[in-house]
């Protein structure tokens, strides 16, 4: 089991959730929890995922996200959950 | 998942907008088992050990950087001070060892290797002297080898013969490397620490294990952003904000250090929780001081602000990791800090003020460019002054100074990359030649009767 947190930040428009979840589905990445909100004019989405079934390596997935970020004019990042635990929980 | 979305976004922002990074993963490697009386064999042993122990370092750093989404900027090696390793060879120059270090470090893809060093705080052995005399040629003929000399300590006093030689060494290195660049890779220490992962002063002390992983974290931009976004009014509140921020960034370093240790099967040594700036805008220690309420770094109040910052960083970091070591605090390298450069160009941040600031900062006079015609004894005088601050106050101090050949006050010098660029700063008129040439040792200070 390998949990990661995907954050998506960008200017709000129709279809962001669709665009991002499509990438995840195509790569066998399972969504465990998803939340989204508008902060000022910015769309922010946080997705907790399980990447255990993903056939691509982490670096390959990061490359996919980087390319899609460009294409969709969004900032998509994936980070292992542990970093948030380390920083924000004693 | 118990983590709040605002906490996740805070972390993402630190990396995306505030230049937060893990500055370095450094493997310290003990070279005592490489000793041979044949210098060729010694070189071969050193090459073999470094390339064996360090072969997976760069790949591991890349993997961890991808896993956690935090840049790990540098991977480095530090080794046992070479003067200790080379003493058995009877060679008259250790330049070939520096070249071996350079070759080995490049073979495994690290950005710097430190430890072309001598510890001469109390006395100089013949090997120490050969090493120091080899430094200019070593700096000229290698690219990524860093050198350090420890010329004093609170327990031993200051070895003024070594200080004199260090001044001459820096001057000579400046003359034979383009724009004095070789001097950016030489640090002269008082009270050097043995587990410091930051170049150019990193070396692997004799009290350390065979190999050990040290991590240096950094985040001046994060601290500045935290200060600006907080509603801290009083300096007590400012210290609290810095402390909490230092805690968070240190925890990331701790996580990555332990992971690297597991993957490489090398014990985790220490976490150095320093704020180390870069020339990038938004990654400056000077700008943190200014965010506290100074119009420009170097004006009155700067030393006090730096003292607050340095101490708050230590306090936050100590809680975050049980293995804090190295230099830990705030670095103030002039050429590597966009705010410091601006303050020096404005003529407000001077050598005098920097010297005062070093009494409360993490290291000392760092990456300062001075006129090329500065005499060697003046450089020795600057080293002696800085060492005295370290010796009397039981803290580490260091000097990394670059007399830029052919340039004078009003001009500037470009080093490129993380080393940045620096305006040439004036040194004092008047001479300390007689004082420096006396040699001998400034005796160790009394530890009671502190004043």
Short mmCIF file of C-alpha atoms in Angstrom, two decimals:
data_model
loop_
_atom_site.label_atom_id
_atom_site.label_comp_id
_atom_site.label_asym_id
_atom_site.label_seq_id
_atom_site.Cartn_x
_atom_site.Cartn_y
_atom_site.Cartn_z
CA UNK A 1 0.00 0.00 0.00
CA UNK A 2 1.44 3.30 -1.04
CA UNK A 3 -0.51 6.47 -0.31
CA UNK A 4 0.24 9.71 -2.03
CA UNK A 5 -1.35 13.11 -2.02
CA UNK A 6 -2.09 14.79 -5.34
CA UNK A 7 -2.68 18.52 -5.29
CA UNK A 8 -4.18 20.37 -8.21
CA UNK A 9 -4.12 24.15 -8.28
CA UNK A 10 -5.19 26.43 -11.13
CA UNK A 11 -7.64 28.97 -12.46
CA UNK A 12 -11.18 27.67 -12.14
CA UNK A 13 -13.00 26.36 -15.22
CA UNK A 14 -15.37 23.58 -16.25
CA UNK A 15 -13.95 20.04 -16.33
CA UNK A 16 -10.89 20.12 -14.07
CA UNK A 17 -12.06 17.20 -11.92
CA UNK A 18 -12.86 15.27 -15.10
CA UNK A 19 -9.47 16.00 -16.67
CA UNK A 20 -7.50 14.96 -13.62
CA UNK A 21 -9.52 11.88 -12.68
CA UNK A 22 -9.22 10.71 -16.29
CA UNK A 23 -5.41 10.72 -15.97
CA UNK A 24 -5.66 8.79 -12.71
CA UNK A 25 -8.04 6.19 -14.15
CA UNK A 26 -5.85 5.68 -17.21
CA UNK A 27 -2.93 4.86 -14.92
CA UNK A 28 -4.75 2.59 -12.48
CA UNK A 29 -4.43 5.06 -9.65
CA UNK A 30 -7.25 4.61 -7.15
CA UNK A 31 -8.84 7.61 -5.46
CA UNK A 32 -9.32 7.12 -1.70
CA UNK A 33 -10.44 10.60 -0.76
CA UNK A 34 -11.07 13.73 -2.72
CA UNK A 35 -11.85 17.30 -1.74
CA UNK A 36 -11.98 20.50 -3.72
CA UNK A 37 -12.68 24.12 -3.05
CA UNK A 38 -12.35 27.57 -4.54
CA UNK A 39 -9.86 29.80 -2.76
CA UNK A 40 -10.23 33.32 -4.14
CA UNK A 41 -10.40 32.68 -7.86
CA UNK A 42 -8.28 29.56 -7.65
CA UNK A 43 -9.45 26.04 -7.87
CA UNK A 44 -7.68 23.74 -5.43
CA UNK A 45 -8.20 20.01 -5.24
CA UNK A 46 -6.58 17.52 -2.90
CA UNK A 47 -6.77 13.83 -3.73
CA UNK A 48 -5.53 11.00 -1.55
CA UNK A 49 -4.61 8.10 -3.81
CA UNK A 50 -3.32 4.57 -3.72
CA UNK A 51 -0.73 3.99 -6.44
CA UNK A 52 -0.17 0.29 -5.76
CA UNK A 53 -1.78 -0.81 -9.08
CA UNK A 54 -0.14 1.88 -11.19
CA UNK A 55 2.05 0.23 -13.87
CA UNK A 56 4.25 3.29 -14.24
CA UNK A 57 7.12 4.19 -11.95
CA UNK A 58 6.83 7.27 -9.76
CA UNK A 59 9.17 9.23 -11.97
CA UNK A 60 7.16 8.29 -15.06
CA UNK A 61 3.97 9.44 -13.33
CA UNK A 62 5.62 12.72 -12.34
CA UNK A 63 6.55 13.21 -15.99
CA UNK A 64 2.94 12.53 -17.00
CA UNK A 65 1.70 15.08 -14.44
CA UNK A 66 4.27 17.61 -15.59
CA UNK A 67 3.20 17.23 -19.21
CA UNK A 68 -0.51 17.35 -18.35
CA UNK A 69 0.05 20.37 -16.07
CA UNK A 70 1.40 22.21 -19.10
CA UNK A 71 -1.42 21.09 -21.36
CA UNK A 72 -4.25 21.77 -18.91
CA UNK A 73 -2.77 24.99 -17.44
CA UNK A 74 -2.88 23.50 -13.95
CA UNK A 75 -0.27 22.76 -11.30
CA UNK A 76 -0.52 19.04 -10.54
CA UNK A 77 1.83 17.56 -7.93
CA UNK A 78 2.10 14.17 -6.30
CA UNK A 79 3.87 13.72 -2.97
CA UNK A 80 4.10 10.77 -0.63
CA UNK A 81 1.73 11.17 2.31
CA UNK A 82 4.51 10.74 4.88
CA UNK A 83 5.91 14.20 4.23
CA UNK A 84 2.70 15.83 5.49
CA UNK A 85 2.62 13.57 8.53
CA UNK A 86 6.23 14.48 9.31
CA UNK A 87 5.74 18.21 8.91
CA UNK A 88 2.41 18.73 10.58
CA UNK A 89 2.09 16.01 13.23
CA UNK A 90 4.30 15.53 16.25
CA UNK B 1 -6.37 10.94 6.51
CA UNK B 2 -5.97 13.28 9.44
CA UNK B 3 -4.02 15.94 7.58
CA UNK B 4 -5.95 19.12 6.88
CA UNK B 5 -6.13 20.55 3.40
CA UNK B 6 -4.65 23.86 4.50
CA UNK B 7 -1.64 21.97 5.86
CA UNK B 8 -1.18 20.18 2.55
CA UNK B 9 -1.44 23.43 0.62
CA UNK B 10 1.04 25.06 2.99
CA UNK B 11 3.60 22.36 2.20
CA UNK B 12 2.97 22.58 -1.53
CA UNK B 13 3.39 26.35 -1.40
CA UNK B 14 6.68 26.05 0.46
CA UNK B 15 8.13 24.04 -2.40
CA UNK B 16 6.38 25.78 -5.28
CA UNK B 17 6.73 29.44 -4.30
CA UNK B 18 9.18 29.76 -1.43
CA UNK B 19 12.26 27.89 -2.65
CA UNK B 20 12.09 25.26 0.07
CA UNK B 21 14.57 22.49 -0.53
CA UNK B 22 16.76 19.92 1.12
CA UNK B 23 20.08 21.54 0.38
CA UNK B 24 22.28 18.50 0.53
CA UNK B 25 22.64 14.84 1.32
CA UNK B 26 26.28 14.28 2.16
CA UNK B 27 27.97 10.96 2.76
CA UNK B 28 30.91 11.26 5.11
CA UNK B 29 33.51 8.61 4.33
CA UNK B 30 36.39 7.57 6.57
CA UNK B 31 39.59 7.05 4.56
CA UNK B 32 41.88 5.72 7.31
CA UNK B 33 41.72 2.22 5.83
CA UNK B 34 43.10 3.58 2.53
CA UNK B 35 46.46 4.56 4.01
CA UNK B 36 49.52 3.34 2.17
CA UNK B 37 53.12 4.50 2.05
CA UNK B 38 52.89 4.39 -1.75
CA UNK B 39 51.00 7.45 -2.96
CA UNK B 40 49.77 5.71 -6.12
CA UNK B 41 48.32 2.90 -4.07
CA UNK B 42 46.80 5.43 -1.67
CA UNK B 43 45.15 7.22 -4.57
CA UNK B 44 43.78 3.97 -5.97
CA UNK B 45 42.42 2.97 -2.53
CA UNK B 46 40.76 6.37 -2.08
CA UNK B 47 39.18 6.19 -5.53
CA UNK B 48 37.88 2.68 -4.92
CA UNK B 49 36.40 3.46 -1.53
CA UNK B 50 34.63 6.65 -2.58
CA UNK B 51 33.17 5.16 -5.74
CA UNK B 52 32.02 2.04 -3.86
CA UNK B 53 30.44 3.72 -0.85
CA UNK B 54 28.95 6.61 -2.81
CA UNK B 55 27.81 4.88 -5.97
CA UNK B 56 24.06 4.96 -5.22
CA UNK B 57 23.90 8.40 -3.62
CA UNK B 58 22.74 10.42 -6.61
CA UNK B 59 20.11 7.88 -7.68
CA UNK B 60 18.79 7.67 -4.12
CA UNK B 61 18.49 11.44 -3.87
CA UNK B 62 16.58 11.52 -7.17
CA UNK B 63 14.24 8.79 -5.96
CA UNK B 64 13.50 10.55 -2.66
CA UNK B 65 13.05 13.88 -4.36
CA UNK B 66 10.41 12.32 -6.64
CA UNK B 67 8.73 10.44 -3.79
CA UNK B 68 8.25 13.46 -1.54
CA UNK B 69 8.12 16.22 -4.13
CA UNK B 70 10.87 18.20 -2.44
CA UNK B 71 13.98 19.19 -4.41
CA UNK B 72 17.22 17.72 -3.08
CA UNK B 73 19.63 20.19 -4.60
CA UNK B 74 23.07 18.71 -3.93
CA UNK B 75 24.65 15.37 -3.28
CA UNK B 76 28.11 15.53 -1.80
CA UNK B 77 30.92 13.55 -0.25
CA UNK B 78 33.08 14.52 2.68
CA UNK B 79 36.21 12.59 3.60
CA UNK B 80 38.73 12.32 6.43
CA UNK B 81 41.09 15.34 6.41
CA UNK B 82 43.59 14.35 3.75
CA UNK B 83 46.61 15.53 5.77
CA UNK B 84 45.90 12.66 8.19
CA UNK B 85 45.64 10.12 5.37
CA UNK B 86 48.62 11.26 3.33
CA UNK B 87 51.16 11.56 6.16
CA UNK B 88 52.56 8.06 5.59
CA UNK B 89 53.45 8.68 1.94
CA UNK B 90 56.47 10.96 2.35
CA UNK B 91 55.28 12.71 -0.83
CA UNK B 92 56.25 16.36 -1.21
CA UNK B 93 52.88 17.38 -2.66
CA UNK B 94 49.33 16.12 -2.22
CA UNK B 95 47.96 17.60 -5.44
CA UNK B 96 47.54 14.13 -6.97
CA UNK B 97 45.25 13.19 -4.06
CA UNK B 98 43.07 16.22 -4.74
CA UNK B 99 42.87 15.12 -8.37
CA UNK B 100 41.86 11.62 -7.26
CA UNK B 101 39.09 13.08 -5.09
CA UNK B 102 37.93 15.15 -8.07
CA UNK B 103 37.88 12.13 -10.35
CA UNK B 104 36.08 9.90 -7.84
CA UNK B 105 33.46 12.55 -7.08
CA UNK B 106 32.77 13.12 -10.76
CA UNK B 107 32.53 9.37 -11.37
CA UNK B 108 29.59 9.08 -8.96
CA UNK B 109 28.03 12.36 -10.08
CA UNK B 110 28.15 14.44 -6.88
CA UNK B 111 28.50 18.22 -7.00
CA UNK B 112 31.28 18.71 -4.43
CA UNK B 113 33.74 16.69 -2.38
CA UNK B 114 35.18 18.16 0.82
CA UNK B 115 38.06 17.13 3.01
CA UNK B 116 41.24 18.33 1.35
CA UNK B 117 41.87 19.57 4.83
CA UNK B 118 44.30 19.98 7.70
CA UNK B 119 43.52 20.47 11.40
CA UNK B 120 46.33 22.58 12.78
CA UNK B 121 44.75 24.47 15.67
CA UNK B 122 47.57 23.59 18.05
CA UNK B 123 50.45 22.64 15.80
CA UNK B 124 51.37 21.73 12.26
CA UNK B 125 52.81 18.33 11.35
CA UNK B 126 54.95 18.06 8.19
CA UNK B 127 51.95 16.45 6.45
CA UNK B 128 49.70 19.35 7.46
CA UNK B 129 52.16 21.82 6.03
CA UNK B 130 52.53 19.89 2.76
CA UNK B 131 48.76 19.78 2.44
CA UNK B 132 48.32 23.52 3.00
CA UNK B 133 51.12 24.27 0.54
CA UNK B 134 49.41 21.97 -2.01
CA UNK B 135 46.10 23.86 -1.81
CA UNK B 136 46.66 26.51 -4.53
CA UNK B 137 47.75 23.96 -7.14
CA UNK B 138 45.00 21.57 -6.01
CA UNK B 139 42.35 24.26 -6.42
CA UNK B 140 43.72 25.15 -9.82
CA UNK B 141 43.77 21.62 -11.21
CA UNK B 142 40.47 20.32 -9.81
CA UNK B 143 36.87 21.45 -10.24
CA UNK B 144 34.82 20.22 -7.31
CA UNK B 145 37.31 19.58 -4.50
CA UNK B 146 36.86 21.75 -1.41
CA UNK B 147 39.53 22.52 1.11
CA UNK B 148 39.53 23.63 4.72
CA UNK B 149 42.05 24.47 7.43
CA UNK B 150 41.21 24.59 11.12
CA UNK B 151 43.62 27.13 12.60
CA UNK B 152 42.22 27.60 16.08
CA UNK B 153 39.91 26.39 18.82
CA UNK B 154 38.70 27.47 22.22
CA UNK B 155 40.79 24.72 23.83
CA UNK B 156 43.98 25.18 21.81
CA UNK B 157 44.08 28.89 21.05
CA UNK B 158 44.96 30.24 17.61
CA UNK B 159 47.93 28.90 15.67
CA UNK B 160 49.24 32.13 14.17
CA UNK B 161 51.88 30.36 12.07
CA UNK B 162 49.02 28.55 10.38
CA UNK B 163 47.03 31.78 10.07
CA UNK B 164 49.96 33.38 8.27
CA UNK B 165 50.29 30.39 5.95
CA UNK B 166 46.53 30.37 5.33
CA UNK B 167 46.60 34.03 4.26
CA UNK B 168 49.44 33.33 1.84
CA UNK B 169 47.63 30.23 0.54
CA UNK B 170 44.46 32.17 -0.21
CA UNK B 171 46.43 34.92 -1.91
CA UNK B 172 48.35 32.41 -4.02
CA UNK B 173 45.18 30.54 -4.98
CA UNK B 174 43.55 33.80 -6.05
CA UNK B 175 46.51 34.58 -8.28
CA UNK B 176 46.51 31.29 -10.15
CA UNK B 177 42.76 30.62 -10.55
CA UNK B 178 40.51 32.77 -12.80
CA UNK B 179 38.89 35.64 -10.87
CA UNK B 180 40.14 34.07 -7.65
CA UNK B 181 37.48 31.39 -8.03
CA UNK B 182 39.65 28.79 -6.27
CA UNK B 183 39.24 30.74 -3.04
CA UNK B 184 35.50 30.06 -3.08
CA UNK B 185 36.43 26.45 -2.32
CA UNK B 186 38.67 27.21 0.70
CA UNK B 187 37.44 27.78 4.24
CA UNK B 188 39.60 28.68 7.22
CA UNK B 189 37.93 27.61 10.47
CA UNK B 190 38.18 28.16 14.17
CA UNK B 191 36.38 25.44 16.19
CA UNK B 192 35.54 23.43 13.06
CA UNK B 193 32.82 20.81 13.55
CA UNK B 194 33.40 17.29 12.30
CA UNK B 195 29.96 16.48 10.92
CA UNK B 196 29.16 19.49 8.78
CA UNK B 197 27.50 18.68 5.42
CA UNK B 198 27.91 22.20 4.03
CA UNK B 199 30.71 23.05 1.63
CA UNK B 200 33.28 24.29 1.36
CA UNK B 201 34.02 23.34 4.96
CA UNK B 202 32.74 19.77 5.05
CA UNK B 203 35.07 17.02 6.21
CA UNK B 204 34.60 13.67 7.92
CA UNK B 205 35.96 13.94 11.46
CA UNK B 206 38.02 11.26 13.12
CA UNK B 207 35.31 10.62 15.73
CA UNK B 208 32.86 9.55 13.05
CA UNK B 209 31.80 6.10 11.81
CA UNK B 210 33.16 4.46 8.64
CA UNK B 211 30.43 6.06 6.55
CA UNK B 212 27.57 8.27 7.65
CA UNK B 213 24.77 10.29 6.08
CA UNK B 214 24.42 13.93 6.99
CA UNK B 215 21.59 16.09 5.72
CA UNK B 216 21.49 19.86 5.40
CA UNK B 217 18.10 21.55 5.12
CA UNK B 218 17.48 25.09 4.12
CA UNK B 219 14.58 27.43 3.69
CA UNK B 220 15.18 31.15 4.06
CA UNK B 221 12.29 31.82 1.66
CA UNK B 222 9.92 29.75 3.76
CA UNK B 223 10.85 31.61 6.95
CA UNK B 224 10.47 34.98 5.27
CA UNK B 225 7.07 34.05 3.84
CA UNK B 226 5.94 32.74 7.23
CA UNK B 227 6.93 36.04 8.83
CA UNK B 228 5.19 38.12 6.21
CA UNK B 229 2.00 36.05 6.35
CA UNK B 230 1.85 35.98 10.13
CA UNK B 231 0.44 38.74 12.25
CA UNK B 232 3.47 38.67 14.52
CA UNK B 233 3.84 42.12 16.05
CA UNK B 234 6.44 41.89 18.79
CA UNK B 235 9.84 40.26 18.46
CA UNK B 236 8.71 37.55 20.88
CA UNK B 237 6.03 36.65 18.37
CA UNK B 238 8.52 36.86 15.50
CA UNK B 239 10.79 34.38 17.30
CA UNK B 240 7.83 32.06 17.78
CA UNK B 241 6.97 32.11 14.05
CA UNK B 242 10.60 31.39 13.09
CA UNK B 243 10.76 28.56 15.61
CA UNK B 244 7.62 26.85 14.33
CA UNK B 245 8.75 27.20 10.72
CA UNK B 246 12.20 25.83 11.48
CA UNK B 247 10.49 22.86 13.11
CA UNK B 248 8.54 22.05 9.96
CA UNK B 249 11.43 22.31 7.55
CA UNK B 250 13.67 20.31 9.83
CA UNK B 251 11.13 17.48 9.97
CA UNK B 252 11.36 17.10 6.20
CA UNK B 253 15.14 16.83 6.41
CA UNK B 254 14.81 14.25 9.17
CA UNK B 255 12.40 12.16 7.08
CA UNK B 256 14.61 12.28 4.01
CA UNK B 257 17.77 11.57 5.99
CA UNK B 258 16.29 8.47 7.56
CA UNK B 259 14.93 7.24 4.24
CA UNK B 260 18.28 7.77 2.53
CA UNK B 261 19.99 5.96 5.37
CA UNK B 262 17.68 2.96 4.96
CA UNK B 263 18.07 2.77 1.19
CA UNK B 264 21.85 3.20 1.18
CA UNK B 265 22.35 1.10 4.30
CA UNK B 266 24.56 3.77 5.81
CA UNK B 267 23.80 5.08 9.33
CA UNK B 268 22.10 8.46 9.66
CA UNK B 269 24.47 10.93 11.24
CA UNK B 270 23.14 14.41 11.73
CA UNK B 271 20.73 16.93 10.42
CA UNK B 272 22.12 20.40 9.93
CA UNK B 273 19.17 22.72 10.23
CA UNK B 274 20.78 25.79 8.78
CA UNK B 275 19.13 28.52 6.79
CA UNK B 276 21.43 28.57 3.78
CA UNK B 277 20.53 31.18 1.17
CA UNK B 278 20.87 31.03 -2.61
CA UNK B 279 21.23 33.87 -5.10
CA UNK B 280 17.59 33.29 -6.19
CA UNK B 281 15.22 36.09 -5.26
CA UNK B 282 13.09 34.98 -2.33
CA UNK B 283 15.73 32.71 -0.81
CA UNK B 284 17.67 35.23 1.24
CA UNK B 285 18.62 35.44 4.91
CA UNK B 286 19.12 39.20 4.56
CA UNK B 287 15.49 39.57 3.46
CA UNK B 288 14.31 37.75 6.62
CA UNK B 289 16.18 40.29 8.74
CA UNK B 290 14.59 43.06 6.71
CA UNK B 291 11.16 41.47 7.15
CA UNK B 292 11.67 41.89 10.90
CA UNK B 293 11.76 45.64 10.37
CA UNK B 294 15.17 46.74 9.09
CA UNK B 295 15.14 48.95 5.99
CA UNK B 296 18.32 47.31 4.77
CA UNK B 297 20.48 44.47 6.07
CA UNK B 298 23.62 45.84 7.70
CA UNK B 299 22.02 48.83 9.36
CA UNK B 300 21.89 49.18 13.15
CA UNK B 301 19.83 46.39 14.68
CA UNK B 302 21.05 43.79 12.19
CA UNK B 303 23.20 41.91 14.70
CA UNK B 304 20.30 41.72 17.14
CA UNK B 305 17.90 40.53 14.44
CA UNK B 306 20.37 37.88 13.32
CA UNK B 307 20.87 36.71 16.91
CA UNK B 308 17.11 36.25 17.28
CA UNK B 309 16.88 34.41 13.97
CA UNK B 310 19.83 32.10 14.63
CA UNK B 311 18.59 31.13 18.06
CA UNK B 312 14.98 30.60 16.98
CA UNK B 313 16.11 28.33 14.13
CA UNK B 314 18.10 26.21 16.58
CA UNK B 315 15.19 25.96 19.02
CA UNK B 316 12.69 24.89 16.37
CA UNK B 317 15.10 22.42 14.83
CA UNK B 318 16.12 20.82 18.11
CA UNK B 319 12.57 19.74 18.80
CA UNK B 320 12.20 18.34 15.28
CA UNK B 321 15.17 16.00 15.28
CA UNK B 322 17.16 14.08 17.86
CA UNK B 323 20.27 14.21 15.71
CA UNK B 324 20.94 17.89 15.20
CA UNK B 325 24.56 18.70 14.47
CA UNK B 326 26.82 20.38 11.98
CA UNK B 327 26.70 24.15 11.99
CA UNK B 328 22.94 24.67 12.49
CA UNK B 329 21.79 28.26 12.39
CA UNK B 330 21.81 31.04 9.80
CA UNK B 331 24.49 31.39 7.14
CA UNK B 332 25.42 34.81 5.83
CA UNK B 333 27.45 34.25 2.64
CA UNK B 334 27.48 37.57 0.82
CA UNK B 335 27.73 36.46 -2.81
CA UNK B 336 25.15 33.69 -2.36
CA UNK B 337 22.42 35.88 -0.87
CA UNK B 338 20.53 38.30 -3.10
CA UNK B 339 19.66 40.58 -0.15
CA UNK B 340 23.23 40.63 1.15
CA UNK B 341 24.54 41.49 -2.33
CA UNK B 342 22.11 44.41 -2.58
CA UNK B 343 23.06 45.66 0.91
CA UNK B 344 26.77 45.41 0.14
CA UNK B 345 26.32 47.21 -3.18
CA UNK B 346 24.53 50.00 -1.34
CA UNK B 347 27.61 50.29 0.88
CA UNK B 348 25.59 49.67 4.05
CA UNK B 349 26.69 46.11 4.67
CA UNK B 350 30.43 46.40 5.31
CA UNK B 351 33.16 44.05 6.42
CA UNK B 352 32.99 45.55 9.92
CA UNK B 353 29.27 44.88 10.26
CA UNK B 354 29.65 41.39 8.84
CA UNK B 355 32.33 40.65 11.41
CA UNK B 356 30.00 41.77 14.18
CA UNK B 357 27.20 39.64 12.75
CA UNK B 358 29.44 36.58 12.75
CA UNK B 359 29.54 36.70 16.55
CA UNK B 360 25.91 35.55 16.52
CA UNK B 361 25.53 33.65 13.24
CA UNK B 362 26.20 30.07 12.28
CA UNK B 363 29.60 30.42 10.65
CA UNK B 364 31.43 33.58 9.71
CA UNK B 365 32.78 35.83 7.00
CA UNK B 366 31.56 33.91 4.00
CA UNK B 367 31.97 34.48 0.26
CA UNK B 368 33.33 37.98 0.54
CA UNK B 369 35.19 39.46 -2.43
CA UNK B 370 37.95 41.97 -1.68
CA UNK B 371 40.37 43.89 -3.93
CA UNK B 372 42.99 41.78 -5.70
CA UNK B 373 45.83 43.86 -4.31
CA UNK B 374 44.91 43.01 -0.70
CA UNK B 375 48.17 41.79 0.85
CA UNK B 376 48.41 38.25 2.25
CA UNK B 377 49.04 39.55 5.77
CA UNK B 378 45.80 41.57 5.66
CA UNK B 379 43.92 38.39 4.79
CA UNK B 380 45.70 36.67 7.69
CA UNK B 381 44.62 39.57 9.92
CA UNK B 382 40.99 39.14 8.86
CA UNK B 383 41.27 35.39 9.57
CA UNK B 384 42.83 36.07 12.99
CA UNK B 385 40.06 38.51 13.94
CA UNK B 386 37.37 36.07 12.93
CA UNK B 387 39.09 33.14 14.67
CA UNK B 388 39.34 35.22 17.84
CA UNK B 389 35.57 35.70 17.86
CA UNK B 390 35.12 31.95 17.59
CA UNK B 391 37.78 31.11 20.13
CA UNK B 392 36.56 33.50 22.83
CA UNK B 393 32.88 32.72 22.32
CA UNK B 394 33.25 28.92 22.04
CA UNK B 395 31.58 28.83 18.66
CA UNK B 396 32.52 27.92 15.12
CA UNK B 397 33.70 30.78 12.95
CA UNK B 398 35.14 30.68 9.47
CA UNK B 399 36.52 32.83 6.72
CA UNK B 400 35.91 32.29 3.02
CA UNK B 401 37.33 35.35 1.33
CA UNK B 402 38.25 35.97 -2.29
CA UNK B 403 40.87 38.55 -3.26
CA UNK B 404 39.85 39.02 -6.90
CA UNK B 405 42.98 39.59 -8.96
CA UNK B 406 42.88 42.76 -11.07
CA UNK B 407 39.65 44.05 -9.53
CA UNK B 408 39.02 46.74 -6.98
CA UNK B 409 36.25 48.40 -4.97
CA UNK B 410 33.33 49.41 -7.20
CA UNK B 411 33.64 46.37 -9.44
CA UNK B 412 32.00 43.01 -8.97
CA UNK B 413 32.76 39.39 -9.65
CA UNK B 414 30.52 36.64 -11.00
CA UNK B 415 30.99 33.06 -9.77
CA UNK B 416 27.87 31.55 -11.26
CA UNK B 417 25.43 28.97 -9.94
CA UNK B 418 24.90 28.69 -6.20
CA UNK B 419 28.04 30.75 -5.56
CA UNK B 420 26.41 33.86 -7.02
CA UNK B 421 28.14 37.18 -7.56
CA UNK B 422 29.66 39.73 -5.24
CA UNK B 423 30.60 43.39 -5.18
CA UNK B 424 34.25 43.93 -4.21
CA UNK B 425 34.23 45.20 -0.63
CA UNK B 426 36.87 47.54 0.78
CA UNK B 427 39.34 46.33 3.41
CA UNK B 428 40.93 48.59 6.00
CA UNK B 429 43.90 50.83 5.37
CA UNK B 430 46.80 50.24 7.72
CA UNK B 431 48.88 47.13 8.17
CA UNK B 432 48.89 44.15 10.52
CA UNK B 433 52.06 42.78 8.91
CA UNK B 434 54.24 42.91 12.03
CA UNK B 435 51.50 41.36 14.16
CA UNK B 436 50.87 38.50 11.72
CA UNK B 437 54.57 37.84 11.11
CA UNK B 438 55.23 37.33 14.81
CA UNK B 439 53.77 33.84 14.46
CA UNK B 440 53.46 31.65 17.56
CA UNK B 441 50.17 30.89 19.20
CA UNK B 442 47.51 33.05 20.78
CA UNK B 443 46.95 31.14 24.02
CA UNK B 444 43.64 29.45 24.72
CA UNK B 445 41.28 31.69 26.68
CA UNK B 446 40.20 31.20 30.27
CA UNK B 447 36.77 29.62 30.45
CA UNK B 448 35.63 31.06 33.74
CA UNK B 449 35.48 34.83 34.21
CA UNK B 450 33.39 35.12 31.03
CA UNK B 451 32.84 38.67 29.97
#
